[in-house]
PDB file of C-alpha atoms and ligand atoms in Angstrom:
ATOM      1  CA  UNK X   1       2.213  21.358 -17.513  1.00  0.00           C
ATOM      2  CA  UNK X   2       4.533  21.820 -14.553  1.00  0.00           C
ATOM      3  CA  UNK X   3       6.388  25.127 -14.155  1.00  0.00           C
ATOM      4  CA  UNK X   4       9.783  23.450 -14.232  1.00  0.00           C
ATOM      5  CA  UNK X   5      10.994  19.873 -14.033  1.00  0.00           C
ATOM      6  CA  UNK X   6      10.579  18.159 -10.705  1.00  0.00           C
ATOM      7  CA  UNK X   7      13.705  16.751  -9.124  1.00  0.00           C
ATOM      8  CA  UNK X   8      11.909  13.524  -8.241  1.00  0.00           C
ATOM      9  CA  UNK X   9       8.515  12.100  -7.448  1.00  0.00           C
ATOM     10  CA  UNK X  10       7.621  10.138  -4.361  1.00  0.00           C
ATOM     11  CA  UNK X  11       4.422   8.578  -3.246  1.00  0.00           C
ATOM     12  CA  UNK X  12       3.400   8.982   0.379  1.00  0.00           C
ATOM     13  CA  UNK X  13       0.283   7.206   1.632  1.00  0.00           C
ATOM     14  CA  UNK X  14      -2.525   9.188   0.007  1.00  0.00           C
ATOM     15  CA  UNK X  15      -0.263  11.745  -1.694  1.00  0.00           C
ATOM     16  CA  UNK X  16       2.084  12.102  -4.603  1.00  0.00           C
ATOM     17  CA  UNK X  17       4.962  14.489  -3.965  1.00  0.00           C
ATOM     18  CA  UNK X  18       6.911  16.479  -6.544  1.00  0.00           C
ATOM     19  CA  UNK X  19      10.310  17.714  -5.408  1.00  0.00           C
ATOM     20  CA  UNK X  20      11.900  20.861  -6.760  1.00  0.00           C
ATOM     21  CA  UNK X  21      15.240  22.423  -6.061  1.00  0.00           C
ATOM     22  CA  UNK X  22      14.219  26.084  -6.281  1.00  0.00           C
ATOM     23  CA  UNK X  23      10.815  27.623  -6.932  1.00  0.00           C
ATOM     24  CA  UNK X  24       9.303  31.076  -6.448  1.00  0.00           C
ATOM     25  CA  UNK X  25       6.785  29.705  -3.965  1.00  0.00           C
ATOM     26  CA  UNK X  26       5.469  26.155  -3.577  1.00  0.00           C
ATOM     27  CA  UNK X  27       1.968  27.672  -3.309  1.00  0.00           C
ATOM     28  CA  UNK X  28       2.449  29.280  -6.732  1.00  0.00           C
ATOM     29  CA  UNK X  29       3.604  26.005  -8.298  1.00  0.00           C
ATOM     30  CA  UNK X  30       0.617  24.201  -6.746  1.00  0.00           C
ATOM     31  CA  UNK X  31      -1.702  26.936  -8.024  1.00  0.00           C
ATOM     32  CA  UNK X  32      -0.403  26.638 -11.556  1.00  0.00           C
ATOM     33  CA  UNK X  33      -0.886  22.874 -11.477  1.00  0.00           C
ATOM     34  CA  UNK X  34      -4.384  23.274  -9.990  1.00  0.00           C
ATOM     35  CA  UNK X  35      -5.403  25.702 -12.748  1.00  0.00           C
ATOM     36  CA  UNK X  36      -4.074  23.542 -15.547  1.00  0.00           C
ATOM     37  CA  UNK X  37      -5.084  20.061 -14.447  1.00  0.00           C
ATOM     38  CA  UNK X  38      -7.448  18.090 -12.276  1.00  0.00           C
ATOM     39  CA  UNK X  39      -4.618  16.971  -9.970  1.00  0.00           C
ATOM     40  CA  UNK X  40      -5.365  16.678  -6.280  1.00  0.00           C
ATOM     41  CA  UNK X  41      -3.745  15.159  -3.208  1.00  0.00           C
ATOM     42  CA  UNK X  42      -0.501  16.445  -4.609  1.00  0.00           C
ATOM     43  CA  UNK X  43       2.381  17.804  -2.522  1.00  0.00           C
ATOM     44  CA  UNK X  44       4.924  20.272  -3.884  1.00  0.00           C
ATOM     45  CA  UNK X  45       8.201  20.330  -1.966  1.00  0.00           C
ATOM     46  CA  UNK X  46      11.105  22.687  -2.636  1.00  0.00           C
ATOM     47  CA  UNK X  47      14.567  23.065  -1.143  1.00  0.00           C
ATOM     48  CA  UNK X  48      14.366  26.829  -1.369  1.00  0.00           C
ATOM     49  CA  UNK X  49      11.886  29.526  -2.412  1.00  0.00           C
ATOM     50  CA  UNK X  50      12.861  32.837  -3.978  1.00  0.00           C
ATOM     51  CA  UNK X  51       9.479  34.475  -3.252  1.00  0.00           C
ATOM     52  CA  UNK X  52       8.120  32.577  -0.254  1.00  0.00           C
ATOM     53  CA  UNK X  53       4.920  34.253   0.893  1.00  0.00           C
ATOM     54  CA  UNK X  54       3.132  34.762   4.184  1.00  0.00           C
ATOM     55  CA  UNK X  55      -0.337  36.250   4.546  1.00  0.00           C
ATOM     56  CA  UNK X  56      -1.177  39.657   3.064  1.00  0.00           C
ATOM     57  CA  UNK X  57       1.847  39.490   0.757  1.00  0.00           C
ATOM     58  CA  UNK X  58       4.358  39.320   3.605  1.00  0.00           C
ATOM     59  CA  UNK X  59       7.721  37.784   2.895  1.00  0.00           C
ATOM     60  CA  UNK X  60       8.464  34.223   4.039  1.00  0.00           C
ATOM     61  CA  UNK X  61      12.213  33.719   4.290  1.00  0.00           C
ATOM     62  CA  UNK X  62      13.012  30.265   2.898  1.00  0.00           C
ATOM     63  CA  UNK X  63      16.693  29.307   3.093  1.00  0.00           C
ATOM     64  CA  UNK X  64      17.929  25.841   2.190  1.00  0.00           C
ATOM     65  CA  UNK X  65      17.445  23.306   4.972  1.00  0.00           C
ATOM     66  CA  UNK X  66      13.831  24.314   5.643  1.00  0.00           C
ATOM     67  CA  UNK X  67      10.723  22.304   4.842  1.00  0.00           C
ATOM     68  CA  UNK X  68       8.769  24.326   2.287  1.00  0.00           C
ATOM     69  CA  UNK X  69       5.764  22.480   0.945  1.00  0.00           C
ATOM     70  CA  UNK X  70       2.224  22.898  -0.346  1.00  0.00           C
ATOM     71  CA  UNK X  71      -0.622  20.404  -0.359  1.00  0.00           C
ATOM     72  CA  UNK X  72      -3.132  20.670  -3.226  1.00  0.00           C
ATOM     73  CA  UNK X  73      -6.630  19.466  -2.346  1.00  0.00           C
ATOM     74  CA  UNK X  74     -10.047  19.592  -3.950  1.00  0.00           C
ATOM     75  CA  UNK X  75     -12.440  19.328  -1.002  1.00  0.00           C
ATOM     76  CA  UNK X  76     -15.613  19.928  -3.068  1.00  0.00           C
ATOM     77  CA  UNK X  77     -17.260  21.821  -0.271  1.00  0.00           C
ATOM     78  CA  UNK X  78     -18.125  25.360   0.822  1.00  0.00           C
ATOM     79  CA  UNK X  79     -15.720  28.108   1.815  1.00  0.00           C
ATOM     80  CA  UNK X  80     -15.915  27.448   5.561  1.00  0.00           C
ATOM     81  CA  UNK X  81     -13.311  24.802   4.913  1.00  0.00           C
ATOM     82  CA  UNK X  82     -10.381  27.242   4.538  1.00  0.00           C
ATOM     83  CA  UNK X  83     -10.051  28.282   8.177  1.00  0.00           C
ATOM     84  CA  UNK X  84     -10.720  24.781   9.398  1.00  0.00           C
ATOM     85  CA  UNK X  85      -8.040  23.355   7.133  1.00  0.00           C
ATOM     86  CA  UNK X  86      -5.489  25.831   8.503  1.00  0.00           C
ATOM     87  CA  UNK X  87      -6.357  24.765  12.039  1.00  0.00           C
ATOM     88  CA  UNK X  88      -6.184  21.005  11.405  1.00  0.00           C
ATOM     89  CA  UNK X  89      -2.911  21.492   9.537  1.00  0.00           C
ATOM     90  CA  UNK X  90      -1.442  23.220  12.591  1.00  0.00           C
ATOM     91  CA  UNK X  91      -2.586  20.292  14.744  1.00  0.00           C
ATOM     92  CA  UNK X  92      -0.969  17.835  12.321  1.00  0.00           C
ATOM     93  CA  UNK X  93       2.336  19.758  12.318  1.00  0.00           C
ATOM     94  CA  UNK X  94       2.419  19.889  16.116  1.00  0.00           C
ATOM     95  CA  UNK X  95       1.647  16.167  16.364  1.00  0.00           C
ATOM     96  CA  UNK X  96       4.322  15.256  13.794  1.00  0.00           C
ATOM     97  CA  UNK X  97       6.940  17.337  15.642  1.00  0.00           C
ATOM     98  CA  UNK X  98       5.964  15.612  18.870  1.00  0.00           C
ATOM     99  CA  UNK X  99       5.985  12.119  17.310  1.00  0.00           C
ATOM    100  CA  UNK X 100       9.262  12.389  15.443  1.00  0.00           C
ATOM    101  CA  UNK X 101      11.279  14.733  17.678  1.00  0.00           C
ATOM    102  CA  UNK X 102       9.610  14.678  21.085  1.00  0.00           C
ATOM    103  CA  UNK X 103       9.248  18.470  21.097  1.00  0.00           C
ATOM    104  CA  UNK X 104       6.107  20.205  22.391  1.00  0.00           C
ATOM    105  CA  UNK X 105       5.210  23.018  20.030  1.00  0.00           C
ATOM    106  CA  UNK X 106       2.103  25.167  20.431  1.00  0.00           C
ATOM    107  CA  UNK X 107      -0.290  26.887  18.087  1.00  0.00           C
ATOM    108  CA  UNK X 108      -0.927  30.618  17.957  1.00  0.00           C
ATOM    109  CA  UNK X 109      -4.101  31.663  16.182  1.00  0.00           C
ATOM    110  CA  UNK X 110      -4.575  31.557  13.337  1.00  0.00           C
ATOM    111  CA  UNK X 111      -1.588  30.078  11.520  1.00  0.00           C
ATOM    112  CA  UNK X 112       1.609  30.113  13.579  1.00  0.00           C
ATOM    113  CA  UNK X 113       3.379  27.306  15.354  1.00  0.00           C
ATOM    114  CA  UNK X 114       5.688  28.330  18.140  1.00  0.00           C
ATOM    115  CA  UNK X 115       8.443  26.482  19.915  1.00  0.00           C
ATOM    116  CA  UNK X 116       9.680  27.964  23.173  1.00  0.00           C
ATOM    117  CA  UNK X 117       7.698  31.094  22.340  1.00  0.00           C
ATOM    118  CA  UNK X 118       9.304  31.656  18.928  1.00  0.00           C
ATOM    119  CA  UNK X 119       7.900  31.111  15.453  1.00  0.00           C
ATOM    120  CA  UNK X 120       8.922  27.757  14.009  1.00  0.00           C
ATOM    121  CA  UNK X 121       6.296  27.288  11.323  1.00  0.00           C
ATOM    122  CA  UNK X 122       3.728  29.269   9.358  1.00  0.00           C
ATOM    123  CA  UNK X 123       0.762  28.088   7.321  1.00  0.00           C
ATOM    124  CA  UNK X 124      -0.739  29.853   4.310  1.00  0.00           C
ATOM    125  CA  UNK X 125      -4.043  28.424   3.069  1.00  0.00           C
ATOM    126  CA  UNK X 126      -5.338  29.735  -0.251  1.00  0.00           C
ATOM    127  CA  UNK X 127      -8.706  28.787  -1.725  1.00  0.00           C
ATOM    128  CA  UNK X 128     -10.180  29.245  -5.176  1.00  0.00           C
ATOM    129  CA  UNK X 129     -13.943  28.957  -5.325  1.00  0.00           C
ATOM    130  CA  UNK X 130     -16.317  28.282  -8.205  1.00  0.00           C
ATOM    131  CA  UNK X 131     -20.018  28.869  -7.582  1.00  0.00           C
ATOM    132  CA  UNK X 132     -19.519  28.943  -3.797  1.00  0.00           C
ATOM    133  CA  UNK X 133     -17.728  25.610  -3.756  1.00  0.00           C
ATOM    134  CA  UNK X 134     -13.978  25.347  -3.247  1.00  0.00           C
ATOM    135  CA  UNK X 135     -12.469  24.461  -6.632  1.00  0.00           C
ATOM    136  CA  UNK X 136      -9.107  23.870  -5.019  1.00  0.00           C
ATOM    137  CA  UNK X 137      -7.354  24.581  -1.761  1.00  0.00           C
ATOM    138  CA  UNK X 138      -3.622  24.962  -1.355  1.00  0.00           C
ATOM    139  CA  UNK X 139      -2.138  24.621   2.096  1.00  0.00           C
ATOM    140  CA  UNK X 140       1.392  26.003   2.263  1.00  0.00           C
ATOM    141  CA  UNK X 141       3.484  24.884   5.216  1.00  0.00           C
ATOM    142  CA  UNK X 142       6.875  26.340   6.093  1.00  0.00           C
ATOM    143  CA  UNK X 143       8.896  24.703   8.863  1.00  0.00           C
ATOM    144  CA  UNK X 144      12.312  26.022   9.880  1.00  0.00           C
ATOM    145  CA  UNK X 145      14.038  22.659  10.066  1.00  0.00           C
ATOM    146  CA  UNK X 146      17.773  22.299   9.370  1.00  0.00           C
ATOM    147  CA  UNK X 147      18.632  25.988   9.316  1.00  0.00           C
ATOM    148  CA  UNK X 148      21.048  27.967  11.466  1.00  0.00           C
ATOM    149  CA  UNK X 149      19.562  31.082  13.012  1.00  0.00           C
ATOM    150  CA  UNK X 150      22.195  33.259  11.381  1.00  0.00           C
ATOM    151  CA  UNK X 151      20.879  32.257   7.942  1.00  0.00           C
ATOM    152  CA  UNK X 152      17.967  34.616   8.612  1.00  0.00           C
ATOM    153  CA  UNK X 153      18.070  38.410   8.331  1.00  0.00           C
ATOM    154  CA  UNK X 154      19.085  39.928  11.675  1.00  0.00           C
ATOM    155  CA  UNK X 155      15.664  41.562  12.089  1.00  0.00           C
ATOM    156  CA  UNK X 156      13.977  38.128  12.305  1.00  0.00           C
ATOM    157  CA  UNK X 157      16.496  36.337  14.494  1.00  0.00           C
ATOM    158  CA  UNK X 158      14.832  37.212  17.818  1.00  0.00           C
ATOM    159  CA  UNK X 159      11.338  36.229  16.810  1.00  0.00           C
ATOM    160  CA  UNK X 160      11.867  32.881  15.122  1.00  0.00           C
ATOM    161  CA  UNK X 161      13.512  29.574  15.840  1.00  0.00           C
ATOM    162  CA  UNK X 162      14.537  26.436  13.961  1.00  0.00           C
ATOM    163  CA  UNK X 163      14.524  22.739  14.819  1.00  0.00           C
ATOM    164  CA  UNK X 164      18.288  22.595  14.328  1.00  0.00           C
ATOM    165  CA  UNK X 165      18.761  25.467  16.765  1.00  0.00           C
ATOM    166  CA  UNK X 166      16.457  23.942  19.375  1.00  0.00           C
ATOM    167  CA  UNK X 167      17.958  20.449  19.158  1.00  0.00           C
ATOM    168  CA  UNK X 168      21.574  21.384  18.349  1.00  0.00           C
ATOM    169  CA  UNK X 169      21.515  18.789  15.583  1.00  0.00           C
ATOM    170  CA  UNK X 170      20.059  18.191  12.137  1.00  0.00           C
ATOM    171  CA  UNK X 171      16.753  16.372  11.891  1.00  0.00           C
ATOM    172  CA  UNK X 172      15.467  13.801   9.389  1.00  0.00           C
ATOM    173  CA  UNK X 173      13.221  16.038   7.260  1.00  0.00           C
ATOM    174  CA  UNK X 174      11.787  13.163   5.199  1.00  0.00           C
ATOM    175  CA  UNK X 175      10.606  11.425   8.355  1.00  0.00           C
ATOM    176  CA  UNK X 176       8.976  14.605   9.596  1.00  0.00           C
ATOM    177  CA  UNK X 177       7.263  15.226   6.231  1.00  0.00           C
ATOM    178  CA  UNK X 178       5.951  11.633   6.086  1.00  0.00           C
ATOM    179  CA  UNK X 179       4.593  11.833   9.614  1.00  0.00           C
ATOM    180  CA  UNK X 180       3.099  15.247   8.928  1.00  0.00           C
ATOM    181  CA  UNK X 181       1.279  14.007   5.814  1.00  0.00           C
ATOM    182  CA  UNK X 182      -0.056  10.971   7.698  1.00  0.00           C
ATOM    183  CA  UNK X 183      -1.298  13.172  10.515  1.00  0.00           C
ATOM    184  CA  UNK X 184      -2.794  15.641   8.087  1.00  0.00           C
ATOM    185  CA  UNK X 185      -4.554  12.900   6.096  1.00  0.00           C
ATOM    186  CA  UNK X 186      -6.157  11.445   9.244  1.00  0.00           C
ATOM    187  CA  UNK X 187      -7.482  14.842  10.303  1.00  0.00           C
ATOM    188  CA  UNK X 188      -8.644  15.785   6.795  1.00  0.00           C
ATOM    189  CA  UNK X 189     -10.653  12.548   6.605  1.00  0.00           C
ATOM    190  CA  UNK X 190     -12.160  13.232  10.005  1.00  0.00           C
ATOM    191  CA  UNK X 191     -13.046  16.769   8.940  1.00  0.00           C
ATOM    192  CA  UNK X 192     -14.817  15.425   5.867  1.00  0.00           C
ATOM    193  CA  UNK X 193     -16.672  12.939   8.049  1.00  0.00           C
ATOM    194  CA  UNK X 194     -18.088  15.766  10.166  1.00  0.00           C
ATOM    195  CA  UNK X 195     -15.737  15.487  13.141  1.00  0.00           C
ATOM    196  CA  UNK X 196     -14.909  19.192  13.313  1.00  0.00           C
ATOM    197  CA  UNK X 197     -15.913  19.446  16.985  1.00  0.00           C
ATOM    198  CA  UNK X 198     -13.343  16.862  18.067  1.00  0.00           C
ATOM    199  CA  UNK X 199     -10.687  18.455  15.834  1.00  0.00           C
ATOM    200  CA  UNK X 200     -11.441  21.842  17.311  1.00  0.00           C
ATOM    201  CA  UNK X 201     -10.985  20.415  20.817  1.00  0.00           C
ATOM    202  CA  UNK X 202      -7.605  19.018  19.806  1.00  0.00           C
ATOM    203  CA  UNK X 203      -6.560  22.404  18.403  1.00  0.00           C
ATOM    204  CA  UNK X 204      -7.633  24.124  21.620  1.00  0.00           C
ATOM    205  CA  UNK X 205      -5.503  21.709  23.647  1.00  0.00           C
ATOM    206  CA  UNK X 206      -2.490  22.871  21.594  1.00  0.00           C
ATOM    207  CA  UNK X 207      -3.337  26.571  21.976  1.00  0.00           C
ATOM    208  CA  UNK X 208      -1.674  27.678  25.177  1.00  0.00           C
ATOM    209  CA  UNK X 209      -2.572  31.321  24.585  1.00  0.00           C
ATOM    210  CA  UNK X 210      -6.245  30.599  25.281  1.00  0.00           C
ATOM    211  CA  UNK X 211      -7.191  32.027  28.663  1.00  0.00           C
ATOM    212  CA  UNK X 212      -4.455  34.671  28.408  1.00  0.00           C
ATOM    213  CA  UNK X 213      -4.561  38.376  27.678  1.00  0.00           C
ATOM    214  CA  UNK X 214      -3.931  39.044  24.017  1.00  0.00           C
ATOM    215  CA  UNK X 215      -3.760  41.893  21.590  1.00  0.00           C
ATOM    216  CA  UNK X 216      -5.130  41.174  18.133  1.00  0.00           C
ATOM    217  CA  UNK X 217      -4.403  43.264  15.096  1.00  0.00           C
ATOM    218  CA  UNK X 218      -7.251  42.729  12.675  1.00  0.00           C
ATOM    219  CA  UNK X 219      -6.951  44.835   9.537  1.00  0.00           C
ATOM    220  CA  UNK X 220      -6.559  48.406  10.849  1.00  0.00           C
ATOM    221  CA  UNK X 221      -7.982  47.659  14.289  1.00  0.00           C
ATOM    222  CA  UNK X 222      -6.153  46.627  17.458  1.00  0.00           C
ATOM    223  CA  UNK X 223      -8.321  44.757  19.942  1.00  0.00           C
ATOM    224  CA  UNK X 224      -7.322  43.670  23.419  1.00  0.00           C
ATOM    225  CA  UNK X 225      -8.862  41.125  25.742  1.00  0.00           C
ATOM    226  CA  UNK X 226      -8.770  37.613  27.066  1.00  0.00           C
ATOM    227  CA  UNK X 227      -8.616  34.892  24.409  1.00  0.00           C
ATOM    228  CA  UNK X 228     -11.531  32.573  25.120  1.00  0.00           C
ATOM    229  CA  UNK X 229     -12.210  30.199  22.261  1.00  0.00           C
ATOM    230  CA  UNK X 230     -12.476  29.657  18.532  1.00  0.00           C
ATOM    231  CA  UNK X 231     -15.893  29.366  16.950  1.00  0.00           C
ATOM    232  CA  UNK X 232     -17.448  27.055  14.360  1.00  0.00           C
ATOM    233  CA  UNK X 233     -15.633  28.830  11.519  1.00  0.00           C
ATOM    234  CA  UNK X 234     -12.265  29.155  13.234  1.00  0.00           C
ATOM    235  CA  UNK X 235     -12.777  32.803  14.285  1.00  0.00           C
ATOM    236  CA  UNK X 236     -11.116  33.846  17.543  1.00  0.00           C
ATOM    237  CA  UNK X 237     -13.390  34.918  20.397  1.00  0.00           C
ATOM    238  CA  UNK X 238     -12.014  37.377  22.932  1.00  0.00           C
ATOM    239  CA  UNK X 239     -13.563  39.074  25.942  1.00  0.00           C
ATOM    240  CA  UNK X 240     -12.672  42.741  25.789  1.00  0.00           C
ATOM    241  CA  UNK X 241     -11.838  44.734  28.877  1.00  0.00           C
ATOM    242  CA  UNK X 242     -15.372  46.234  28.898  1.00  0.00           C
ATOM    243  CA  UNK X 243     -16.767  42.687  29.144  1.00  0.00           C
ATOM    244  CA  UNK X 244     -17.973  42.568  25.535  1.00  0.00           C
ATOM    245  CA  UNK X 245     -17.308  39.422  23.492  1.00  0.00           C
ATOM    246  CA  UNK X 246     -15.760  39.956  20.088  1.00  0.00           C
ATOM    247  CA  UNK X 247     -15.287  37.523  17.212  1.00  0.00           C
ATOM    248  CA  UNK X 248     -12.276  38.071  14.999  1.00  0.00           C
ATOM    249  CA  UNK X 249     -12.161  36.290  11.657  1.00  0.00           C
ATOM    250  CA  UNK X 250      -8.648  37.274  10.596  1.00  0.00           C
ATOM    251  CA  UNK X 251      -5.686  38.896  12.245  1.00  0.00           C
ATOM    252  CA  UNK X 252      -2.444  38.507  14.177  1.00  0.00           C
ATOM    253  CA  UNK X 253      -2.299  37.663  17.846  1.00  0.00           C
ATOM    254  CA  UNK X 254       0.267  39.190  20.161  1.00  0.00           C
ATOM    255  CA  UNK X 255       0.491  37.856  23.684  1.00  0.00           C
ATOM    256  CA  UNK X 256       0.439  40.611  26.248  1.00  0.00           C
ATOM    257  CA  UNK X 257       2.752  40.491  29.200  1.00  0.00           C
ATOM    258  CA  UNK X 258       0.229  41.788  31.729  1.00  0.00           C
ATOM    259  CA  UNK X 259      -1.287  39.225  34.141  1.00  0.00           C
ATOM    260  CA  UNK X 260      -4.663  37.625  33.377  1.00  0.00           C
ATOM    261  CA  UNK X 261      -7.640  39.365  34.903  1.00  0.00           C
ATOM    262  CA  UNK X 262     -11.105  37.861  35.370  1.00  0.00           C
TER     263      UNK X 262
HETATM  264  C1  BT5 O 301       2.786  32.831   7.581  1.00  0.00           C
HETATM  265  O1  BT5 O 301       2.398  34.095   7.235  1.00  0.00           O
HETATM  266  O2  BT5 O 301       3.213  32.497   8.656  1.00  0.00           O
HETATM  267  C2  BT5 O 301       2.597  31.802   6.459  1.00  0.00           C
HETATM  268  C3  BT5 O 301       3.892  31.268   5.975  1.00  0.00           C
HETATM  269  C4  BT5 O 301       3.705  30.146   4.978  1.00  0.00           C
HETATM  270  C5  BT5 O 301       4.999  29.736   4.357  1.00  0.00           C
HETATM  271  C6  BT5 O 301       4.823  28.542   3.452  1.00  0.00           C
HETATM  272  S1  BT5 O 301       6.349  27.890   2.900  1.00  0.00           S
HETATM  273  C7  BT5 O 301       5.564  26.911   1.743  1.00  0.00           C
HETATM  274  C8  BT5 O 301       4.452  27.762   1.133  1.00  0.00           C
HETATM  275  N1  BT5 O 301       4.946  28.577   0.057  1.00  0.00           N
HETATM  276  C9  BT5 O 301       4.845  29.887   0.339  1.00  0.00           C
HETATM  277  O3  BT5 O 301       5.206  30.812  -0.427  1.00  0.00           O
HETATM  278  N2  BT5 O 301       4.317  30.059   1.556  1.00  0.00           N
HETATM  279  C10 BT5 O 301       4.006  28.797   2.186  1.00  0.00           C
HETATM  280  P1  BT5 O 301       2.293  35.316   8.242  1.00  0.00           P
HETATM  281  O4  BT5 O 301       1.482  34.905   9.436  1.00  0.00           O
HETATM  282  O5  BT5 O 301       1.821  36.439   7.431  1.00  0.00           O
HETATM  283  O6  BT5 O 301       3.758  35.530   8.755  1.00  0.00           O
HETATM  284  C11 BT5 O 301       4.720  36.159   7.976  1.00  0.00           C
HETATM  285  C12 BT5 O 301       5.753  36.778   8.918  1.00  0.00           C
HETATM  286  O7  BT5 O 301       6.555  35.738   9.531  1.00  0.00           O
HETATM  287  C13 BT5 O 301       6.753  37.671   8.217  1.00  0.00           C
HETATM  288  O8  BT5 O 301       6.259  38.971   8.117  1.00  0.00           O
HETATM  289  C14 BT5 O 301       7.966  37.592   9.131  1.00  0.00           C
HETATM  290  O9  BT5 O 301       7.818  38.448  10.238  1.00  0.00           O
HETATM  291  C15 BT5 O 301       7.897  36.184   9.687  1.00  0.00           C
HETATM  292  N3  BT5 O 301       8.763  35.232   8.958  1.00  0.00           N
HETATM  293  C16 BT5 O 301       9.215  35.285   7.675  1.00  0.00           C
HETATM  294  N4  BT5 O 301       9.920  34.185   7.371  1.00  0.00           N
HETATM  295  C17 BT5 O 301       9.915  33.411   8.480  1.00  0.00           C
HETATM  296  C18 BT5 O 301      10.447  32.134   8.787  1.00  0.00           C
HETATM  297  N5  BT5 O 301      11.110  31.401   7.899  1.00  0.00           N
HETATM  298  N6  BT5 O 301      10.228  31.666  10.048  1.00  0.00           N
HETATM  299  C19 BT5 O 301       9.542  32.356  10.962  1.00  0.00           C
HETATM  300  N7  BT5 O 301       9.012  33.565  10.731  1.00  0.00           N
HETATM  301  C20 BT5 O 301       9.188  34.086   9.493  1.00  0.00           C
END
């Protein structure tokens, strides 16, 4: 049973989409559906979220005009898939923004998409496993589309941007969503066919922070060094100032303003 009636249903190639006016979080709606049915390849789209979530319980501000959606998948594979899905989703979002709007966004490990150095989109991938195999995966995507900057709390206004702000006009959200789902579907198929290496190369080409000095907050630790690569599982590899290589599985990257050394 669905949490509340959907506004409408639409079928995109490969996906069925349920539209809602207001939800707590599209990830929560997708989770409830996943737990109570065998649905998959389902997209939940809402006009606004009252409890939009980022990672580690952080708030995701979701005013009307944004694209707030979650994709429900059942990949029937091991856990490694979660990080990889986040990365291919970022690639699909960047490609769709380029295709439909001609804008060059970039990815910041692990789950941010930046435009002109400011956060435009965040991705929250949540996995439920049964006996080591992913029972379902929910990929939440938030894109600041047709929103004015002053719709956000003042504390966020310097660190984020919106498509409307960048283009000084409203965009066609449906077109962007359709293109995004097509791009996601292509990459998801390729991932399932074992093409992770090629997908990882694409992601790296969209990651302009690689080769730069970064500071990574990972749990309680702050690590500094040059961002070198991402590994097999999507972990970030940095070379610390003492020359040691370090793999970081989860965290937040901050670009440092000091010049690159060595
Ligand atoms: C994220 O977390 O970036 C993942 C955001 C995922 C949002 C989507 S919307 C559809 C689906 N339903 C949900 O409930 N969530 C997903 P994280 O890396 O932890 O970043 C969170 C931080 O981004 C916050 O602490 C703020 O600093 C900042 N932030 C909050 N709202 C923002 C917004 N609309 N645009 C840009 N930055 C924002």
